[in-house]
GROMACS .gro file of C-alpha atoms in nm:
model
  302
    1MET     CA    1 -13.752  -1.370   3.437
    2PRO     CA    2 -13.385  -1.459   3.374
    3LEU     CA    3 -13.300  -1.815   3.280
    4THR     CA    4 -13.122  -2.028   3.539
    5MET     CA    5 -12.977  -2.334   3.368
    6ASN     CA    6 -12.998  -2.666   3.548
    7PRO     CA    7 -12.639  -2.792   3.588
    8HIS     CA    8 -12.737  -3.147   3.692
    9VAL     CA    9 -12.997  -3.296   3.457
   10PHE     CA   10 -13.177  -3.629   3.459
   11ILE     CA   11 -13.323  -3.777   3.144
   12THR     CA   12 -13.650  -3.970   3.133
   13CYS     CA   13 -13.718  -4.201   2.840
   14ALA     CA   14 -14.088  -4.254   2.763
   15VAL     CA   15 -14.054  -4.593   2.602
   16THR     CA   16 -14.378  -4.671   2.417
   17GLY     CA   17 -14.679  -4.463   2.528
   18SER     CA   18 -15.050  -4.519   2.475
   19GLY     CA   19 -15.089  -4.363   2.132
   20SER     CA   20 -15.162  -4.545   1.807
   21SER     CA   21 -14.799  -4.538   1.694
   22GLN     CA   22 -14.739  -4.914   1.688
   23ASP     CA   23 -14.773  -4.943   1.308
   24ARG     CA   24 -14.582  -4.625   1.225
   25SER     CA   25 -14.240  -4.748   1.330
   26PRO     CA   26 -14.091  -5.096   1.373
   27HIS     CA   27 -13.898  -4.963   1.672
   28VAL     CA   28 -14.209  -4.900   1.888
   29PRO     CA   29 -14.197  -5.192   2.134
   30ARG     CA   30 -14.509  -5.403   2.181
   31SER     CA   31 -14.446  -5.712   2.394
   32PRO     CA   32 -14.326  -5.694   2.755
   33GLU     CA   33 -13.994  -5.837   2.639
   34GLN     CA   34 -13.955  -5.568   2.373
   35ILE     CA   35 -14.060  -5.289   2.611
   36ALA     CA   36 -13.815  -5.406   2.877
   37GLU     CA   37 -13.531  -5.445   2.626
   38SER     CA   38 -13.594  -5.096   2.488
   39ALA     CA   39 -13.606  -4.952   2.840
   40ILE     CA   40 -13.279  -5.124   2.930
   41ALA     CA   41 -13.112  -4.993   2.614
   42ALA     CA   42 -13.234  -4.642   2.697
   43ALA     CA   43 -13.092  -4.671   3.049
   44LYS     CA   44 -12.757  -4.782   2.912
   45ALA     CA   45 -12.764  -4.482   2.677
   46GLY     CA   46 -12.804  -4.242   2.969
   47ALA     CA   47 -13.167  -4.235   3.082
   48ALA     CA   48 -13.195  -4.231   3.462
   49ILE     CA   49 -13.574  -4.293   3.447
   50VAL     CA   50 -13.780  -4.509   3.213
   51HIS     CA   51 -14.151  -4.432   3.182
   52CYS     CA   52 -14.347  -4.739   3.072
   53HIS     CA   53 -14.690  -4.817   2.930
   54VAL     CA   54 -14.780  -5.167   2.810
   55ARG     CA   55 -14.937  -5.295   2.489
   56ASP     CA   56 -15.102  -5.607   2.356
   57SER     CA   57 -14.815  -5.819   2.229
   58GLU     CA   58 -14.985  -5.909   1.900
   59THR     CA   59 -15.175  -5.596   1.800
   60GLY     CA   60 -14.970  -5.329   1.976
   61VAL     CA   61 -15.290  -5.174   2.110
   62PRO     CA   62 -15.237  -5.000   2.448
   63SER     CA   63 -15.341  -5.209   2.747
   64ARG     CA   64 -15.405  -5.187   3.122
   65ASP     CA   65 -15.329  -5.556   3.185
   66GLY     CA   66 -15.152  -5.586   3.519
   67LYS     CA   67 -14.976  -5.907   3.414
   68LEU     CA   68 -14.803  -5.718   3.133
   69TYR     CA   69 -14.685  -5.448   3.376
   70ARG     CA   70 -14.557  -5.715   3.611
   71GLU     CA   71 -14.360  -5.884   3.333
   72VAL     CA   72 -14.204  -5.555   3.217
   73THR     CA   73 -14.113  -5.470   3.576
   74GLU     CA   74 -13.954  -5.806   3.646
   75ARG     CA   75 -13.761  -5.814   3.320
   76ILE     CA   76 -13.610  -5.471   3.386
   77ARG     CA   77 -13.521  -5.556   3.745
   78ASP     CA   78 -13.388  -5.901   3.660
   79SER     CA   79 -13.154  -5.745   3.404
   80LYS     CA   80 -12.959  -5.580   3.688
   81THR     CA   81 -12.963  -5.257   3.487
   82ASP     CA   82 -12.993  -4.972   3.737
   83VAL     CA   83 -13.273  -4.739   3.632
   84VAL     CA   84 -13.562  -4.566   3.808
   85LEU     CA   85 -13.891  -4.728   3.700
   86ASN     CA   86 -14.186  -4.499   3.630
   87LEU     CA   87 -14.515  -4.672   3.540
   88THR     CA   88 -14.810  -4.489   3.392
   89ALA     CA   89 -15.137  -4.468   3.583
   90GLY     CA   90 -15.291  -4.253   3.314
   91MET     CA   91 -15.516  -4.508   3.149
   92GLY     CA   92 -15.871  -4.591   3.254
   93GLY     CA   93 -16.016  -4.241   3.219
   94ASP     CA   94 -16.113  -4.237   2.851
   95LEU     CA   95 -16.446  -4.104   2.728
   96VAL     CA   96 -16.531  -4.131   2.359
   97PHE     CA   97 -16.848  -3.948   2.263
   98GLY     CA   98 -17.065  -3.995   1.958
   99ALA     CA   99 -17.118  -3.735   1.688
  100PRO     CA  100 -17.208  -3.379   1.798
  101ASP     CA  101 -17.573  -3.438   1.706
  102LYS     CA  102 -17.584  -3.761   1.908
  103PRO     CA  103 -17.309  -3.770   2.174
  104LEU     CA  104 -17.467  -4.060   2.363
  105PRO     CA  105 -17.429  -4.353   2.393
  106LEU     CA  106 -17.056  -4.339   2.447
  107GLY     CA  107 -16.850  -4.485   2.166
  108SER     CA  108 -16.600  -4.764   2.123
  109GLY     CA  109 -16.279  -4.694   2.307
  110THR     CA  110 -16.445  -4.562   2.622
  111ASP     CA  111 -16.259  -4.703   2.922
  112MET     CA  112 -16.360  -4.570   3.263
  113ALA     CA  113 -16.213  -4.751   3.562
  114SER     CA  114 -16.221  -4.695   3.937
  115ALA     CA  115 -15.932  -4.538   4.124
  116GLU     CA  116 -15.843  -4.880   4.266
  117GLU     CA  117 -15.833  -5.036   3.919
  118ARG     CA  118 -15.618  -4.755   3.780
  119VAL     CA  119 -15.362  -4.797   4.057
  120ALA     CA  120 -15.376  -5.178   4.090
  121HIS     CA  121 -15.064  -5.243   3.881
  122VAL     CA  122 -14.876  -4.977   4.078
  123ALA     CA  123 -14.964  -5.153   4.404
  124ASP     CA  124 -14.854  -5.485   4.255
  125CYS     CA  125 -14.527  -5.373   4.091
  126LEU     CA  126 -14.420  -5.097   4.336
  127PRO     CA  127 -14.226  -4.879   4.093
  128GLU     CA  128 -14.037  -4.586   4.238
  129ILE     CA  129 -14.253  -4.338   4.041
  130CYS     CA  130 -14.594  -4.348   3.876
  131THR     CA  131 -14.779  -4.081   3.682
  132LEU     CA  132 -15.079  -3.876   3.791
  133ASP     CA  133 -15.243  -3.682   3.506
  134CYS     CA  134 -15.361  -3.379   3.702
  135GLY     CA  135 -15.659  -3.270   3.495
  136THR     CA  136 -15.921  -3.341   3.232
  137MET     CA  137 -15.859  -3.229   2.872
  138ASN     CA  138 -15.961  -3.272   2.511
  139PHE     CA  139 -15.703  -3.471   2.320
  140ALA     CA  140 -15.636  -3.451   1.946
  141GLU     CA  141 -15.904  -3.704   1.856
  142ALA     CA  142 -16.230  -3.528   1.774
  143ASP     CA  143 -16.455  -3.664   2.046
  144TYR     CA  144 -16.210  -3.816   2.296
  145VAL     CA  145 -16.179  -3.668   2.644
  146MET     CA  146 -15.911  -3.769   2.896
  147THR     CA  147 -16.106  -3.761   3.221
  148ASN     CA  148 -15.944  -3.702   3.560
  149THR     CA  149 -16.189  -3.549   3.805
  150PRO     CA  150 -16.067  -3.383   4.128
  151GLY     CA  151 -16.225  -3.664   4.327
  152MET     CA  152 -16.055  -3.932   4.119
  153LEU     CA  153 -15.719  -3.756   4.150
  154ARG     CA  154 -15.754  -3.719   4.527
  155ALA     CA  155 -15.830  -4.091   4.558
  156MET     CA  156 -15.548  -4.201   4.326
  157GLY     CA  157 -15.299  -3.956   4.476
  158ARG     CA  158 -15.371  -4.079   4.827
  159MET     CA  159 -15.325  -4.442   4.721
  160MET     CA  160 -14.991  -4.364   4.554
  161THR     CA  161 -14.867  -4.173   4.858
  162ASP     CA  162 -14.975  -4.451   5.094
  163LEU     CA  163 -14.792  -4.706   4.876
  164GLY     CA  164 -14.471  -4.505   4.904
  165VAL     CA  165 -14.463  -4.452   4.526
  166LYS     CA  166 -14.383  -4.095   4.421
  167PRO     CA  167 -14.646  -3.948   4.187
  168GLU     CA  168 -14.515  -3.763   3.885
  169VAL     CA  169 -14.772  -3.492   3.814
  170GLU     CA  170 -14.840  -3.477   3.441
  171ALA     CA  171 -14.937  -3.115   3.369
  172PHE     CA  172 -15.081  -3.041   3.026
  173ASP     CA  173 -15.184  -2.685   3.116
  174THR     CA  174 -15.147  -2.430   3.396
  175GLY     CA  175 -15.474  -2.534   3.561
  176HIS     CA  176 -15.329  -2.879   3.616
  177LEU     CA  177 -15.049  -2.723   3.819
  178TRP     CA  178 -15.307  -2.528   4.018
  179LEU     CA  179 -15.481  -2.854   4.108
  180ALA     CA  180 -15.150  -3.024   4.190
  181LYS     CA  181 -15.062  -2.745   4.433
  182SER     CA  182 -15.402  -2.794   4.598
  183LEU     CA  183 -15.333  -3.168   4.637
  184VAL     CA  184 -15.006  -3.087   4.812
  185GLU     CA  185 -15.174  -2.829   5.037
  186GLU     CA  186 -15.437  -3.090   5.131
  187GLY     CA  187 -15.162  -3.338   5.226
  188ILE     CA  188 -15.260  -3.585   4.953
  189LEU     CA  189 -14.929  -3.546   4.773
  190ASP     CA  190 -14.603  -3.498   4.960
  191ALA     CA  191 -14.398  -3.184   4.912
  192PRO     CA  192 -14.182  -3.118   4.723
  193ALA     CA  193 -14.368  -3.269   4.430
  194LEU     CA  194 -14.237  -3.400   4.097
  195VAL     CA  195 -14.385  -3.250   3.779
  196GLN     CA  196 -14.371  -3.331   3.408
  197LEU     CA  197 -14.464  -3.035   3.187
  198CYS     CA  198 -14.630  -3.182   2.878
  199MET     CA  199 -14.604  -2.931   2.594
  200GLY     CA  200 -14.752  -2.931   2.245
  201VAL     CA  201 -15.011  -3.204   2.303
  202PRO     CA  202 -15.339  -3.099   2.137
  203TRP     CA  203 -15.531  -2.942   2.307
  204GLY     CA  204 -15.320  -2.863   2.609
  205ALA     CA  205 -15.044  -2.608   2.650
  206PRO     CA  206 -14.888  -2.515   2.314
  207ASP     CA  207 -14.513  -2.563   2.288
  208ASP     CA  208 -14.407  -2.203   2.233
  209LEU     CA  209 -14.145  -2.074   2.475
  210ASN     CA  210 -14.370  -1.809   2.630
  211THR     CA  211 -14.615  -2.080   2.735
  212LEU     CA  212 -14.331  -2.300   2.862
  213MET     CA  213 -14.211  -2.019   3.086
  214ALA     CA  214 -14.567  -1.957   3.207
  215MET     CA  215 -14.579  -2.323   3.307
  216VAL     CA  216 -14.234  -2.309   3.468
  217ASN     CA  217 -14.328  -1.997   3.662
  218ASN     CA  218 -14.630  -2.181   3.804
  219VAL     CA  219 -14.415  -2.463   3.947
  220PRO     CA  220 -14.321  -2.399   4.313
  221SER     CA  221 -13.950  -2.326   4.346
  222ASP     CA  222 -13.878  -2.628   4.565
  223TRP     CA  223 -14.047  -2.880   4.329
  224THR     CA  224 -13.855  -3.083   4.071
  225TRP     CA  225 -13.974  -3.056   3.715
  226SER     CA  226 -13.908  -3.192   3.371
  227ALA     CA  227 -14.048  -3.096   3.032
  228PHE     CA  228 -14.096  -3.235   2.685
  229SER     CA  229 -14.258  -3.158   2.354
  230ILE     CA  230 -14.366  -3.391   2.078
  231GLY     CA  231 -14.260  -3.467   1.722
  232ARG     CA  232 -13.993  -3.249   1.566
  233HIS     CA  233 -13.987  -3.022   1.871
  234GLN     CA  234 -13.867  -3.299   2.104
  235MET     CA  235 -13.497  -3.219   2.079
  236PRO     CA  236 -13.530  -2.837   2.088
  237TYR     CA  237 -13.721  -2.886   2.412
  238VAL     CA  238 -13.429  -3.077   2.560
  239ALA     CA  239 -13.231  -2.755   2.535
  240ALA     CA  240 -13.523  -2.535   2.639
  241ALA     CA  241 -13.596  -2.737   2.952
  242VAL     CA  242 -13.234  -2.736   3.067
  243LEU     CA  243 -13.196  -2.363   3.004
  244ALA     CA  244 -13.516  -2.295   3.198
  245GLY     CA  245 -13.387  -2.491   3.498
  246GLY     CA  246 -13.550  -2.829   3.448
  247ASN     CA  247 -13.490  -3.187   3.343
  248VAL     CA  248 -13.580  -3.355   3.013
  249ARG     CA  249 -13.786  -3.633   2.862
  250VAL     CA  250 -13.744  -3.800   2.524
  251GLY     CA  251 -13.861  -4.130   2.378
  252LEU     CA  252 -14.086  -4.299   2.125
  253GLU     CA  253 -14.400  -4.211   2.320
  254ASP     CA  254 -14.354  -3.853   2.203
  255ASN     CA  255 -14.153  -3.868   1.881
  256LEU     CA  256 -14.061  -4.141   1.631
  257TRP     CA  257 -13.788  -3.963   1.436
  258LEU     CA  258 -13.417  -3.902   1.483
  259ALA     CA  259 -13.392  -3.696   1.164
  260LYS     CA  260 -13.598  -3.643   0.850
  261GLY     CA  261 -13.659  -3.985   0.699
  262GLN     CA  262 -13.477  -4.165   0.982
  263LEU     CA  263 -13.685  -4.353   1.237
  264ALA     CA  264 -13.533  -4.357   1.585
  265THR     CA  265 -13.487  -4.609   1.862
  266ASN     CA  266 -13.531  -4.507   2.224
  267ALA     CA  267 -13.157  -4.546   2.283
  268GLN     CA  268 -13.076  -4.315   1.992
  269LEU     CA  269 -13.312  -4.047   2.123
  270VAL     CA  270 -13.152  -4.068   2.466
  271GLU     CA  271 -12.803  -4.050   2.315
  272ARG     CA  272 -12.902  -3.737   2.121
  273ALA     CA  273 -13.043  -3.580   2.439
  274VAL     CA  274 -12.725  -3.660   2.632
  275GLY     CA  275 -12.525  -3.482   2.362
  276ILE     CA  276 -12.745  -3.170   2.380
  277VAL     CA  277 -12.733  -3.156   2.761
  278GLU     CA  278 -12.357  -3.192   2.770
  279ALA     CA  279 -12.307  -2.942   2.488
  280LEU     CA  280 -12.489  -2.687   2.702
  281GLY     CA  281 -12.233  -2.746   2.977
  282ALA     CA  282 -12.461  -2.945   3.209
  283THR     CA  283 -12.402  -3.291   3.354
  284VAL     CA  284 -12.633  -3.589   3.300
  285ILE     CA  285 -12.698  -3.756   3.635
  286GLY     CA  286 -12.777  -4.123   3.698
  287PRO     CA  287 -13.044  -4.317   3.886
  288ASP     CA  288 -12.874  -4.308   4.227
  289GLN     CA  289 -12.849  -3.930   4.214
  290VAL     CA  290 -13.214  -3.911   4.108
  291ARG     CA  291 -13.316  -4.130   4.403
  292GLU     CA  292 -13.127  -3.905   4.640
  293LYS     CA  293 -13.276  -3.591   4.486
  294LEU     CA  294 -13.635  -3.720   4.490
  295GLY     CA  295 -13.622  -3.930   4.806
  296LEU     CA  296 -13.698  -4.256   4.625
  297THR     CA  297 -13.664  -4.609   4.759
  298LYS     CA  298 -13.609  -4.901   4.522
  299ARG     CA  299 -13.829  -5.198   4.617
  300ALA     CA  300 -13.923  -5.535   4.476
  301PRO     CA  301 -14.278  -5.626   4.373
  302ARG     CA  302 -14.498  -5.790   4.633
   0.00000   0.00000   0.00000
């Protein structure tokens, strides 16, 4: 299949994530103030969308506290910095099993919440976009499973659609795209859908280019998609995604480094991505163009 480069590219910055990266770089934001400031800096550097998790301010441990999401949301909006806000709804589906010879009882770190709980902060903050991890998978940790059953996804997807918040389908493998297409066919998600292709996350889709194109070829032609990879492959995937016809994501959720031995800030990662996109001959578009493209409406929290 010949490549069709995307001439008008939006950049998403994934600001902090839910991984245990808080002690590996001083630039990983912890408090709502730090997360908002880092998101604002990324927007000023060229990110049209900021994707936000929240963390405990003291420990940096990932959190689902709705008050933290509300503070991040209000700080970004009060700054008058124009950026599309994308909040995660990916937490609350964690299963941690015991050793293979004794998998039960479930271990520390298990966090299983209802669909209503997982979407509560979305209903409160009313971001323009929120994520919907469209499948269950084994993550890198030995006995940790990210759990998203079809029933849970149907319930969460319906709530998001009813709220007028656009779900961003997080696809870690081709089967996740298959399920997303089913959700659209059932009328749970509106068409055309928005997809993030998550490459190189153990043990989902590996980040080789053949697998990327298999993922791309499973995205309906009228959907909008973006892609990223993690670690040292983050910046090569900026180029790969644009050349394959998509948009890009960078940020400290996925990669801590700007170069060997040089820890990055979110703004620096966005600036590097802008340079790659423009060097390819494409244009980086802003939040208003993204809203028009995706049919988004900017609203205030309730």
